[in-house]
Short mmCIF file of C-alpha atoms in Angstrom, two decimals:
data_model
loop_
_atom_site.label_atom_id
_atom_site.label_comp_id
_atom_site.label_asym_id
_atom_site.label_seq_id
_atom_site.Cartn_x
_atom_site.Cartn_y
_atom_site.Cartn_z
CA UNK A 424 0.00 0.00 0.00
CA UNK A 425 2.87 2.39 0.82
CA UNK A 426 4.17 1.91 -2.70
CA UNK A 427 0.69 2.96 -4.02
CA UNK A 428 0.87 5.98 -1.98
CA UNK A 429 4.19 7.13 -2.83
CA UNK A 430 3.79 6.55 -6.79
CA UNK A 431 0.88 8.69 -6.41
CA UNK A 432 2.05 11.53 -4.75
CA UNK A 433 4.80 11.40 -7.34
CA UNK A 434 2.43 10.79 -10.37
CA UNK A 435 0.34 13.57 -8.84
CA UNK A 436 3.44 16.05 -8.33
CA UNK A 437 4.50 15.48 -11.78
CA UNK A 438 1.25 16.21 -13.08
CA UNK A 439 1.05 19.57 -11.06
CA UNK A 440 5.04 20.05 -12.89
CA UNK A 441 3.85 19.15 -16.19
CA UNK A 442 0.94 21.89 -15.93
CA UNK A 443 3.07 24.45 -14.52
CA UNK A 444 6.05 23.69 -17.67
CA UNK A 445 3.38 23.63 -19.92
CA UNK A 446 1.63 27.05 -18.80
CA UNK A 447 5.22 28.49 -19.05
CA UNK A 448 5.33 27.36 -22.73
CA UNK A 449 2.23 28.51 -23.62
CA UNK A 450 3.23 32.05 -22.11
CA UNK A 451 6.28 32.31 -24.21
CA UNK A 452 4.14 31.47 -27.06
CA UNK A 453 1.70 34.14 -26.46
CA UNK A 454 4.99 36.68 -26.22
CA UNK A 455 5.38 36.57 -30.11
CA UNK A 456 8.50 36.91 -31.06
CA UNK A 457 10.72 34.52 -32.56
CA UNK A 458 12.86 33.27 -30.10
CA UNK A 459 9.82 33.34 -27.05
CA UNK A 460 7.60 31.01 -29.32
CA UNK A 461 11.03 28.88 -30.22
CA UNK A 462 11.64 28.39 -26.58
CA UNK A 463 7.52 28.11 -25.97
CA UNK A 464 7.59 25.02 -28.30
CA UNK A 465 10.75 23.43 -27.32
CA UNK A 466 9.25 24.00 -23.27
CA UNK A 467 6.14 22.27 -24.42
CA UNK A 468 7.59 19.41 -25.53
CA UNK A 469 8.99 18.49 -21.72
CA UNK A 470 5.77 17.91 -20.66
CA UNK A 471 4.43 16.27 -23.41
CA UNK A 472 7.27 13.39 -23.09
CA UNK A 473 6.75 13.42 -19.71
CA UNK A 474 3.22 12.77 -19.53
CA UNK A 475 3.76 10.10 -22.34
CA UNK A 476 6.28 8.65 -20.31
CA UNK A 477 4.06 8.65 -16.85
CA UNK A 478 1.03 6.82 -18.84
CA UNK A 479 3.34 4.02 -20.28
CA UNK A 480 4.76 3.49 -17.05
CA UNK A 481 1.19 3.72 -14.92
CA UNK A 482 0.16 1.39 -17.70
CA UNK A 483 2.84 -1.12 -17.01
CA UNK A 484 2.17 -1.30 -13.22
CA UNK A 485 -1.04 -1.40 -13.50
CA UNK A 486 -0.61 -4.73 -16.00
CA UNK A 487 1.83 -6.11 -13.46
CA UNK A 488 -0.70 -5.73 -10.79
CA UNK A 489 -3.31 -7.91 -12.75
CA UNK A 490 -1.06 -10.30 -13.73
CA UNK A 491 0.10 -10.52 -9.96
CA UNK A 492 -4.10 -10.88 -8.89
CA UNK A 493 -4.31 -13.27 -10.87
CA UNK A 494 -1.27 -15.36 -10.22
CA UNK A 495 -2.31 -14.82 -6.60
CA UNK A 496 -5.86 -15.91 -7.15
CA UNK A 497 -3.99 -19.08 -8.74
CA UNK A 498 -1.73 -19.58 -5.78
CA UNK A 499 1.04 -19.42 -8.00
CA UNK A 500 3.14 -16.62 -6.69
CA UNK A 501 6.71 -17.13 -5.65
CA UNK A 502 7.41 -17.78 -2.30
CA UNK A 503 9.85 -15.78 -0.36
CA UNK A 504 12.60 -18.21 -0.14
CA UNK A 505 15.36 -15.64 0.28
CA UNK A 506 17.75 -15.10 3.60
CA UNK A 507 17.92 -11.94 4.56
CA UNK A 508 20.91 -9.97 6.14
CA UNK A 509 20.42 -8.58 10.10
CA UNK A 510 19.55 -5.13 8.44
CA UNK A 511 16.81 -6.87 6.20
CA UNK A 512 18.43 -7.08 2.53
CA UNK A 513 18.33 -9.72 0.34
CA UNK A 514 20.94 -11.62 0.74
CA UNK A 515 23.07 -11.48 -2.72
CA UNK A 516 24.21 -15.39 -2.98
CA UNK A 517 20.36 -16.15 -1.85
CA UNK A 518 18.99 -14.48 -4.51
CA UNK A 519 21.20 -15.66 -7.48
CA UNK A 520 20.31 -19.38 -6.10
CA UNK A 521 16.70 -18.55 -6.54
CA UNK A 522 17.25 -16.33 -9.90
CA UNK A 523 18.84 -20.03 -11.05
CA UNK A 524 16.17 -22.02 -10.58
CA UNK A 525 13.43 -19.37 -11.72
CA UNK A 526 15.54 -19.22 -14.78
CA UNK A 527 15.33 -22.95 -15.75
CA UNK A 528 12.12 -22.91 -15.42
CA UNK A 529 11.35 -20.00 -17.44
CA UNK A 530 13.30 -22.08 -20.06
CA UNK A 531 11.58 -25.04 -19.53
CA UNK A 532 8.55 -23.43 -20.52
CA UNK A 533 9.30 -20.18 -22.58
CA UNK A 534 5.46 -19.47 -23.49
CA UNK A 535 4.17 -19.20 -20.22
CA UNK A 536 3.85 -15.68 -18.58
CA UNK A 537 3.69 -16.90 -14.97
CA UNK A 538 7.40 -18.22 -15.31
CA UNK A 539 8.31 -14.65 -17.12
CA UNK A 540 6.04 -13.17 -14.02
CA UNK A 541 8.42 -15.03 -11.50
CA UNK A 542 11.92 -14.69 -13.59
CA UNK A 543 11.21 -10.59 -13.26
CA UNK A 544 10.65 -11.22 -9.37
CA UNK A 545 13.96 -12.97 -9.11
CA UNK A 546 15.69 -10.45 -11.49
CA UNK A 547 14.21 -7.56 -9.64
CA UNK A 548 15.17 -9.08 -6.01
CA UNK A 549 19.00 -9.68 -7.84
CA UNK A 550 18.93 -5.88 -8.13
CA UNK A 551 18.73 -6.02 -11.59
CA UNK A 552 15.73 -3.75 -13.07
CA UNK A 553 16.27 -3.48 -16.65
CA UNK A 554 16.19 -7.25 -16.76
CA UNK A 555 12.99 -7.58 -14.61
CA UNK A 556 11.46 -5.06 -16.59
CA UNK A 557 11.55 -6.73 -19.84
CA UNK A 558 11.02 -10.20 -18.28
CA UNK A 559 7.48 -8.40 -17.08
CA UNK A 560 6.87 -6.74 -20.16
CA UNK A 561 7.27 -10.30 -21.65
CA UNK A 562 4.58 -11.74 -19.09
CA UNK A 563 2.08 -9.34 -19.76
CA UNK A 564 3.01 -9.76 -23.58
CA UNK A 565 2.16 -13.21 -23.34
CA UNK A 566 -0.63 -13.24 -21.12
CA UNK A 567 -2.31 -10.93 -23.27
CA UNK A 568 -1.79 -12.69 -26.42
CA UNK A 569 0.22 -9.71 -27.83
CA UNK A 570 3.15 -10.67 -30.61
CA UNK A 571 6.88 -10.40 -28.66
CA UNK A 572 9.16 -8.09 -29.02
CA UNK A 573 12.69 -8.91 -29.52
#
């Protein structure tokens, strides 16, 4: 729930950003001159990425999130089998065991999202987000009957 809450207050803070850039571009638009509606335009476009780039990633949690319901609803989400350290990390050599095994079984069975769903939980507990990313791009991908990307 605390992760809920914090993306959005961020979302909702880089909404409040986005309006305030874009208001600023739309004032050096309405200056006239050359170089005020150059800068106008090129300030517009900030926002306008960054609001593209909020949806796709509010879009891709929110895909995780019913991928994760319904793995849940399935009783097939990965157990916590990781030690921790005294402070409450992962521990590193715990979670490239269990990266291991999610990975053979993700290549066991390369068409089925739930192991991709799992493989990005064990990437994203190795520290490594890129990785989990794509492997949870690739769940939802397949879930959804969408073509893969490369």
């Amino acid at each position: 729930m605390r992760a809920k809450l914090t993306y959005a207050v961020t979302a909702a803070v880089l909404v409040f950003y986005f309006v305030l850039v874009g208001s600023r571009g739309v004032m050096l638009i309405q200056s006239g001159t050359v170089i005020t509606v150059t800068f106008g335009i090129a300030v517009l476009i900030l926002p306008v990425i960054g609001v593209w780039f909020l949806w796709k990633n509010t879009q891709f949690v929110r895909n995780a999130n019913r991928l994760a319901a319904e793995l849940d609803a399935e009783g097939g989400l990965p157990v916590d089998e990781l030690r921790r350290t005294a402070g409450g990390r992962i521990d590193r050599d715990s979670a490239d065991e269990v990266f291991a095994k999610r990975k053979a079984e993700t290549e066991a069975a390369p068409d089925d999202w739930r192991s991709w769903f799992r493989l990005a939980v064990a990437y994203h507990d190795a520290r490594d987000t890129p990785r989990a990313r794509k492997a949870m791009q690739r769940a939802i991908a397949l879930h959804d009957g969408r073509p893969l990307q490369a």
